[in-house]
mmCIF file of C-alpha atoms in Angstrom:
data_model
loop_
_atom_site.group_PDB
_atom_site.id
_atom_site.type_symbol
_atom_site.label_atom_id
_atom_site.label_comp_id
_atom_site.label_asym_id
_atom_site.label_seq_id
_atom_site.Cartn_x
_atom_site.Cartn_y
_atom_site.Cartn_z
ATOM 1 C CA MET A 168 -2.869 -1.164 -10.314
ATOM 2 C CA ASP A 169 -3.841 -4.741 -9.503
ATOM 3 C CA ASP A 170 -1.824 -7.180 -7.377
ATOM 4 C CA LYS A 171 -0.356 -8.929 -10.419
ATOM 5 C CA GLU A 172 1.120 -5.669 -11.744
ATOM 6 C CA LYS A 173 2.328 -4.650 -8.282
ATOM 7 C CA TYR A 174 4.008 -8.025 -7.728
ATOM 8 C CA GLU A 175 5.664 -7.874 -11.159
ATOM 9 C CA ILE A 176 7.207 -4.483 -10.320
ATOM 10 C CA LEU A 177 8.357 -5.804 -6.938
ATOM 11 C CA GLN A 178 9.793 -8.933 -8.534
ATOM 12 C CA ASN A 179 11.892 -6.763 -10.844
ATOM 13 C CA LYS A 180 13.195 -4.805 -7.833
ATOM 14 C CA VAL A 181 14.085 -8.050 -6.047
ATOM 15 C CA ILE A 182 15.851 -9.382 -9.159
ATOM 16 C CA GLU A 183 17.932 -6.199 -9.437
ATOM 17 C CA ASN A 184 19.010 -6.634 -5.799
ATOM 18 C CA LEU A 185 19.723 -10.352 -6.262
ATOM 19 C CA LYS A 186 22.070 -9.457 -9.107
ATOM 20 C CA GLN A 187 24.303 -7.876 -6.447
ATOM 21 C CA VAL A 188 24.817 -11.223 -4.643
ATOM 22 C CA PHE A 189 27.811 -13.250 -5.791
ATOM 23 C CA ASP A 190 29.185 -16.623 -4.804
ATOM 24 C CA PRO A 191 32.778 -15.742 -3.817
ATOM 25 C CA GLU A 192 34.111 -18.630 -5.905
ATOM 26 C CA ILE A 193 32.138 -17.833 -9.072
ATOM 27 C CA PRO A 194 32.307 -14.499 -10.950
ATOM 28 C CA ALA A 195 28.556 -14.341 -11.670
ATOM 29 C CA ASN A 196 25.567 -13.324 -9.548
ATOM 30 C CA VAL A 197 23.092 -15.795 -8.051
ATOM 31 C CA TYR A 198 20.275 -14.725 -10.369
ATOM 32 C CA ASP A 199 22.225 -15.093 -13.623
ATOM 33 C CA LEU A 200 23.691 -18.368 -12.376
ATOM 34 C CA GLY A 201 20.127 -19.700 -12.327
ATOM 35 C CA LEU A 202 20.147 -20.331 -8.575
ATOM 36 C CA ILE A 203 16.847 -18.484 -8.029
ATOM 37 C CA TYR A 204 13.927 -20.756 -8.886
ATOM 38 C CA SER A 205 11.025 -18.529 -7.865
ATOM 39 C CA ILE A 206 10.057 -15.247 -6.203
ATOM 40 C CA ASN A 207 6.524 -15.147 -4.806
ATOM 41 C CA PHE A 208 4.518 -12.573 -2.901
ATOM 42 C CA GLU A 209 1.560 -12.703 -0.569
ATOM 43 C CA THR A 210 -0.191 -9.886 1.251
ATOM 44 C CA LYS A 211 -1.732 -10.609 4.649
ATOM 45 C CA SER A 212 -3.154 -7.903 6.910
ATOM 46 C CA ASN A 213 -1.272 -5.159 5.038
ATOM 47 C CA TYR A 214 2.051 -7.029 5.373
ATOM 48 C CA LEU A 215 3.864 -8.105 2.242
ATOM 49 C CA TYR A 216 5.566 -11.484 2.484
ATOM 50 C CA CYS A 217 8.110 -12.625 -0.083
ATOM 51 C CA THR A 218 9.290 -16.186 -0.562
ATOM 52 C CA VAL A 219 12.441 -16.843 -2.571
ATOM 53 C CA GLU A 220 13.078 -20.435 -3.593
ATOM 54 C CA MET A 221 16.655 -21.104 -4.565
ATOM 55 C CA THR A 222 19.332 -23.733 -4.919
ATOM 56 C CA LEU A 223 23.110 -23.883 -4.801
ATOM 57 C CA THR A 224 25.617 -25.083 -7.376
ATOM 58 C CA SER A 225 26.443 -27.910 -4.973
ATOM 59 C CA PRO A 226 24.768 -29.320 -1.836
ATOM 60 C CA SER A 227 28.170 -29.086 -0.135
ATOM 61 C CA CYS A 228 28.639 -25.392 -0.934
ATOM 62 C CA PRO A 229 30.948 -23.983 1.780
ATOM 63 C CA VAL A 230 29.290 -20.532 1.696
ATOM 64 C CA ALA A 231 25.677 -21.734 1.696
ATOM 65 C CA ASP A 232 24.689 -19.989 4.924
ATOM 66 C CA SER A 233 26.132 -16.633 3.898
ATOM 67 C CA LEU A 234 24.525 -16.811 0.433
ATOM 68 C CA LEU A 235 21.102 -17.531 1.944
ATOM 69 C CA GLU A 236 21.526 -14.622 4.378
ATOM 70 C CA GLN A 237 22.597 -12.281 1.572
ATOM 71 C CA VAL A 238 19.587 -13.284 -0.536
ATOM 72 C CA LYS A 239 17.290 -12.606 2.414
ATOM 73 C CA TYR A 240 18.996 -9.277 3.188
ATOM 74 C CA VAL A 241 18.846 -7.862 -0.371
ATOM 75 C CA THR A 242 15.250 -9.024 -0.806
ATOM 76 C CA LEU A 243 14.213 -7.375 2.447
ATOM 77 C CA ALA A 244 15.966 -4.204 1.249
ATOM 78 C CA VAL A 245 13.035 -3.640 -1.148
ATOM 79 C CA ASP A 246 11.042 -1.069 0.830
ATOM 80 C CA GLU A 247 7.610 -2.563 0.210
ATOM 81 C CA ILE A 248 8.577 -6.046 1.513
ATOM 82 C CA ASP A 249 7.947 -6.673 5.220
ATOM 83 C CA GLU A 250 9.132 -10.256 5.617
ATOM 84 C CA VAL A 251 11.245 -12.695 3.589
ATOM 85 C CA SER A 252 11.550 -16.444 3.658
ATOM 86 C CA VAL A 253 14.343 -18.108 1.678
ATOM 87 C CA ILE A 254 13.693 -21.741 0.863
ATOM 88 C CA LEU A 255 16.618 -23.905 -0.188
ATOM 89 C CA THR A 256 15.884 -26.799 -2.520
ATOM 90 C CA PHE A 257 17.920 -29.194 -4.609
ATOM 91 C CA SER A 258 15.035 -30.300 -6.778
ATOM 92 C CA PRO A 259 15.650 -29.925 -9.579
ATOM 93 C CA PRO A 260 19.413 -30.028 -9.128
ATOM 94 C CA TRP A 261 21.289 -27.042 -10.524
ATOM 95 C CA SER A 262 23.095 -27.436 -13.833
ATOM 96 C CA LYS A 263 25.025 -25.031 -16.015
ATOM 97 C CA GLU A 264 22.126 -25.041 -18.495
ATOM 98 C CA MET A 265 20.254 -22.859 -15.972
ATOM 99 C CA MET A 266 22.765 -20.035 -16.393
ATOM 100 C CA SER A 267 21.852 -16.893 -18.341
ATOM 101 C CA GLU A 268 23.773 -15.903 -21.463
ATOM 102 C CA ASP A 269 25.415 -13.113 -19.416
ATOM 103 C CA ALA A 270 26.664 -15.592 -16.824
ATOM 104 C CA LEU A 271 27.992 -17.937 -19.504
ATOM 105 C CA GLU A 272 29.892 -15.062 -21.119
ATOM 106 C CA ILE A 273 31.331 -13.935 -17.773
ATOM 107 C CA MET A 274 32.385 -17.472 -16.910
ATOM 108 C CA GLY A 275 33.984 -17.964 -20.330
ATOM 109 C CA ALA A 276 35.829 -14.640 -20.191
ATOM 110 C CA SER A 277 37.138 -15.318 -16.690
ATOM 111 C CA GLY A 278 38.333 -18.802 -17.533
ATOM 112 C CA ALA A 279 36.158 -20.288 -14.786
ATOM 113 C CA VAL A 280 35.125 -23.887 -15.283
ATOM 114 C CA ILE A 281 31.809 -25.296 -14.132
#
């Protein structure tokens, strides 16, 4: 198996874990909300580094610190990953168009307004 295939499998594991992280004010997970912009891997000296680039629904999000920590924690929970860096960006700014169909359905069913 080459690195590309290995990283694709790992990315799927990370995504499954990220789907367990919820903003306490929104009934959808951070991945389906479209808050995760990229998941990248790099191997150096037999250590696997993962970088997750993400945003928030608002720059003034009151739970920003805890969301970033949760993203780091669940990513690091993937056995093969040795170190995680979570990068917060607001470019491009988040919009509801970034949400998955699942998240839109959940939001609609719950009556939540974004």
